[in-house]
Amino acid sequence: CFCAGGSHGLSRLFLQVKVSPGEREELRRTSPFTEKYFPQTLDHFNFNSQGNRTFNQRYLITDRYWLKGHGPLFFYTGNEGDIWDFALNSGFITELAAQQGALVVFAEHRYYGKSLPFGLQSFNVPEVGLLTVEQALADYALLISALRGQLAATRCPVIVFGGSYGGMLSVYMRLRYPNMVAGALAASAPILSTAGLGDPSQFFRDVTAVSPVCLSALLSLLLPDYRRIQEKLSLCKPPSSPEDIYQLNGLLRNAFTLMAMLDYPYSTHFMGNMPANPVKVACETMLRASGLLENLRDTAGIVYNSTGALGCFDLYSLYVQCADPTGCGLGSNSLAWDYQACTEINLCYDSNNETDMFPPMTFGETERNIYCSKRWAVLPRPRWLQTQFWGDALSAASNIIFSNGDLDPWANGGVRKSLSSSLIAVNIPGGAHHLDLRGSNDADPESVIKARKTEADLIAQWFFHITREPQFC
Amino acid sequence: CFCAGGSHGLSRLFLQVKVSPGEREELRRTSPFTEKYFPQTLDHFNFNSQGNRTFNQRYLITDRYWLKGHGPLFFYTGNEGDIWDFALNSGFITELAAQQGALVVFAEHRYYGKSLPFGLQSFNVPEVGLLTVEQALADYALLISALRGQLAATRCPVIVFGGSYGGMLSVYMRLRYPNMVAGALAASAPILSTAGLGDPSQFFRDVTAVSPVCLSALLSLLLPDYRRIQEKLSLCKPPSSPEDIYQLNGLLRNAFTLMAMLDYPYSTHFMGNMPANPVKVACETMLRASGLLENLRDTAGIVYNSTGALGCFDLYSLYVQCADPTGCGLGSNSLAWDYQACTEINLCYDSNNETDMFPPMTFGETERNIYCSKRWAVLPRPRWLQTQFWGDALSAASNIIFSNGDLDPWANGGVRKSLSSSLIAVNIPGGAHHLDLRGSNDADPESVIKARKTEADLIAQWFFHITREPQFC
């Protein structure tokens, strides 16, 4: 029941800015957004559990681009992290708002960032029990209603946006609230695999597929010479038990996974300062003359030691037990994500060293049950997400874009082929994890420029049919 | 904050068989249904509140008509009462199953009948908190999935049926779970007014509209001669306070309301033995030579004293404080309905003696809040149902029949005009509350025969497109 731990205490399903506090403050200050709080209903689904208590839900808003009375509301359905990180890394949405005259809101997901319903007690049992997808969606629905009322925009169409788990939430908003949401752009949203519809070996197979040159390297870890492994890999202690080796395998698997996800054509500040094209850098590193283990150490260092400040790798702090084998972490954000991975969201991906380059590491239903009941006093409900959000039977839905980059191991857990004339799959050759949501960059490949154009056109169509009449919205 | 109490402790939104225990047993025995129980998840929306506890949810099932491997599943989404009562009063569904080769299931709503999650403690605070529309829908979704699995019918299309609140649930099942529900017949479902979209005076205006001859009669209650009122109306005690008069007004308003709802062309065994065409009988009674008050007594007696066993009318047992001014009651069923009327379902209907024939009786947001916080420690959320289930913005939905009879005061709280080529309103001239769901009867008007034919054809289309392929479902 061990699984891959998150480096730097962050979940892998989202990308967090890793800059200094000063730089961060400056980024926020120069952004168009104002930070606000909404008194949100604490429990939407039990009228007796919390009375009418509310908590302060954070959201960011800008009307800089809004053609009030005509323009739509672009609403980002925040996912597992501080909402500023999504706002500062989804430049496409504000660029599109400037083109299309939209009001822009980024809403923070309950139990993340500063939207902690019970403050520091939020991750106690049973307080954590109000962390569910359904509660988060209801939060967004009430926030949208309230904002439309406050801003005299009751009839303005709403388009939802999200990347990764946020993209899943965007899809769900359109399925659940088509009365208020005209359409959704779901970037890199693994809505099928997280609902338990998929092959457990898909994820790490796809990590391997984008990193072919590294294949043989990891096999060398099967060497039993632990002392040598410690020295060459700069581990803080020599591995001396099967558990230690498991931790080491997980730590390395994580590094390759993260570089595949974040394989952007320019340097980014997510989870350590990632170089441009990190997979290329990794493979170049692996091919150095130094020796396989040294190369592996340096490759892992791209992720874990970008500043060079780390003297050695500690197997038990860089890799922690959790319910998301693609990586989860140590901070309070990752606590919330770990709970979600223990309840509704299925992330049981395995490596087997046959269809992928990693050592065999299994995280199946049994291991998940054991971990989750011990950690959170819950049992996962593997079929629940599929029941609630239609699984792969999406034909009754409409106005959803499913975009995916083919470098991204999450891509094949999502919708890759259009399902109807209004359920459109957009593929981005050479694209990493929701590259299309990022702002324009000179290094952008043609594919993402084209994808953004397609997305912009589709989105305009969705609200044009609502606002083309000469009345205010 | 007083409101109309239910006669015989029953909610007005559904029709309960009122026969002797022996007759009831015989009806069940000769029905095609087998009674079963399903271990249902207790709390779908909070993984920590009840652990993995389940309760026994009752359902009735018959495969007598089923063309296994080809036929659809007809699933009745049980509403506020004992599920046998719906099964025994919805003969249309089994008649249609015989025609179309369907498996038939009637599922009992949690907190009603024998599906009490906490037994006798179910109506305590906070145990009652798990009584919500969302929980009930999730119950039905899990039951459908489980039954399809058990019966090797995983791909068989499901059609949901319901009358009144059960019809609302059928609509919601199609909105929420179109992946598993191919279509819905919602008979007499006031989905708009209960979501707070409507005119509070509509309901009693429509009761008045179908009982025009009685108009002047009720006004006589404004006479201040309480002793005479007691004698002539056979009250157990003379009314001596404004509260007593309020109770009396409510009691009488209830009687006329119930007769309008149950104005079937043949005698029925709902809530006392109702004669055929009770509104006609009531109006004949009101026109007798005896005197207005005596006539009013006898008219009320059609509802409250059909056996003649009641020596006098007790104002405080025939009429009780509750959150549903169209009538709610004393038994455990009505406790559950009262809670639902205090939380999600809006039933704030007023009479004003201007647009209707009843004395002015207001039950607005303020009165509801006071009553509900005192009775159940909750505050209603009047806009919640509208948010969750799309309000009147239903255009993204499909495959729903909204049927209504024009004698029924609930009708104009529902959808009366088709919204698209697959959101069909069926009107039944001369029809009372979900007459179309009842089995065929020689006294049926042509209108209901035609309506059932239309419904049968639409339903066949919904599953034909799924099962026309030569494969098993």
Short mmCIF file of N, CA and C in Angstrom, two decimals, chain A residues 188 202 205-207 209-211 260-261 263 403-412 416 426-436 445 447:
data_model
loop_
_atom_site.label_atom_id
_atom_site.label_comp_id
_atom_site.label_asym_id
_atom_site.label_seq_id
_atom_site.Cartn_x
_atom_site.Cartn_y
_atom_site.Cartn_z
N SER A 188 -6.73 18.71 -20.54
CA SER A 188 -6.00 17.60 -19.91
C SER A 188 -6.74 17.01 -18.72
N GLN A 202 -1.89 2.12 -17.98
CA GLN A 202 -1.81 3.17 -19.01
C GLN A 202 -0.88 4.31 -18.63
N ARG A 205 2.92 3.54 -18.61
CA ARG A 205 3.28 3.17 -19.99
C ARG A 205 3.46 4.44 -20.81
N ASP A 206 2.56 5.41 -20.61
CA ASP A 206 2.66 6.63 -21.38
C ASP A 206 3.81 7.53 -20.92
N VAL A 207 4.13 7.47 -19.64
CA VAL A 207 5.34 8.19 -19.19
C VAL A 207 6.55 7.60 -19.92
N ALA A 209 6.58 6.01 -22.75
CA ALA A 209 6.53 6.24 -24.20
C ALA A 209 7.20 7.56 -24.58
N VAL A 210 7.09 8.56 -23.70
CA VAL A 210 7.70 9.84 -24.05
C VAL A 210 9.14 9.94 -23.59
N SER A 211 9.65 8.90 -22.90
CA SER A 211 11.03 8.94 -22.41
C SER A 211 11.76 7.67 -22.83
N ALA A 260 7.69 14.39 -17.61
CA ALA A 260 6.82 14.12 -18.77
C ALA A 260 5.62 15.06 -18.76
N MET A 261 5.01 15.24 -17.58
CA MET A 261 3.84 16.12 -17.48
C MET A 261 4.18 17.56 -17.80
N ASP A 263 6.56 18.86 -19.62
CA ASP A 263 7.53 18.95 -20.71
C ASP A 263 7.18 20.12 -21.63
N SER A 403 -9.49 18.90 -24.36
CA SER A 403 -8.20 19.09 -25.03
C SER A 403 -7.13 18.28 -24.31
N ASN A 404 -6.19 17.76 -25.08
CA ASN A 404 -5.10 16.98 -24.51
C ASN A 404 -3.85 17.12 -25.34
N GLY A 405 -2.72 17.13 -24.67
CA GLY A 405 -1.44 17.14 -25.36
C GLY A 405 -0.90 15.72 -25.41
N ASP A 406 -0.25 15.35 -26.51
CA ASP A 406 0.15 13.94 -26.62
C ASP A 406 1.44 13.62 -25.88
N LEU A 407 2.07 14.61 -25.27
CA LEU A 407 3.22 14.30 -24.40
C LEU A 407 2.79 13.95 -22.98
N ASP A 408 1.53 14.14 -22.67
CA ASP A 408 1.04 14.13 -21.29
C ASP A 408 0.53 12.74 -20.90
N PRO A 409 1.09 12.13 -19.85
CA PRO A 409 0.62 10.79 -19.47
C PRO A 409 -0.84 10.77 -19.00
N TRP A 410 -1.41 11.93 -18.69
CA TRP A 410 -2.83 11.99 -18.31
C TRP A 410 -3.75 11.92 -19.53
N ALA A 411 -3.19 12.23 -20.71
CA ALA A 411 -4.04 12.40 -21.88
C ALA A 411 -4.93 11.19 -22.16
N ASN A 412 -4.33 10.00 -22.13
CA ASN A 412 -5.13 8.83 -22.51
C ASN A 412 -6.08 8.35 -21.43
N ARG A 416 -10.28 11.37 -26.11
CA ARG A 416 -9.36 11.69 -27.20
C ARG A 416 -10.03 11.81 -28.55
N VAL A 426 -9.84 17.92 -28.78
CA VAL A 426 -8.77 18.68 -29.44
C VAL A 426 -7.45 18.06 -29.03
N ASN A 427 -6.70 17.60 -30.00
CA ASN A 427 -5.40 17.02 -29.69
C ASN A 427 -4.29 18.03 -29.98
N ILE A 428 -3.30 18.07 -29.13
CA ILE A 428 -2.21 19.03 -29.29
C ILE A 428 -0.89 18.27 -29.42
N PRO A 429 -0.46 17.99 -30.66
CA PRO A 429 0.81 17.28 -30.83
C PRO A 429 1.94 18.08 -30.19
N GLY A 430 2.78 17.39 -29.44
CA GLY A 430 3.89 18.07 -28.78
C GLY A 430 3.48 18.85 -27.55
N GLY A 431 2.24 18.66 -27.09
CA GLY A 431 1.76 19.42 -25.93
C GLY A 431 1.90 18.63 -24.65
N ALA A 432 2.34 19.29 -23.57
CA ALA A 432 2.38 18.66 -22.25
C ALA A 432 1.05 18.96 -21.53
N HIS A 433 1.04 18.78 -20.20
CA HIS A 433 -0.19 18.87 -19.40
C HIS A 433 -0.83 20.27 -19.51
N HIS A 434 -2.01 20.34 -20.03
CA HIS A 434 -2.78 21.57 -20.31
C HIS A 434 -1.92 22.78 -20.70
N LEU A 435 -1.04 22.55 -21.69
CA LEU A 435 -0.26 23.64 -22.27
C LEU A 435 -1.16 24.72 -22.84
N ASP A 436 -2.32 24.29 -23.39
CA ASP A 436 -3.20 25.27 -24.04
C ASP A 436 -3.75 26.32 -23.08
N PRO A 445 4.62 25.74 -29.79
CA PRO A 445 4.56 25.08 -31.10
C PRO A 445 3.28 25.51 -31.85
N SER A 447 1.05 23.75 -32.99
CA SER A 447 -0.11 22.94 -32.60
C SER A 447 -0.93 23.61 -31.50
#
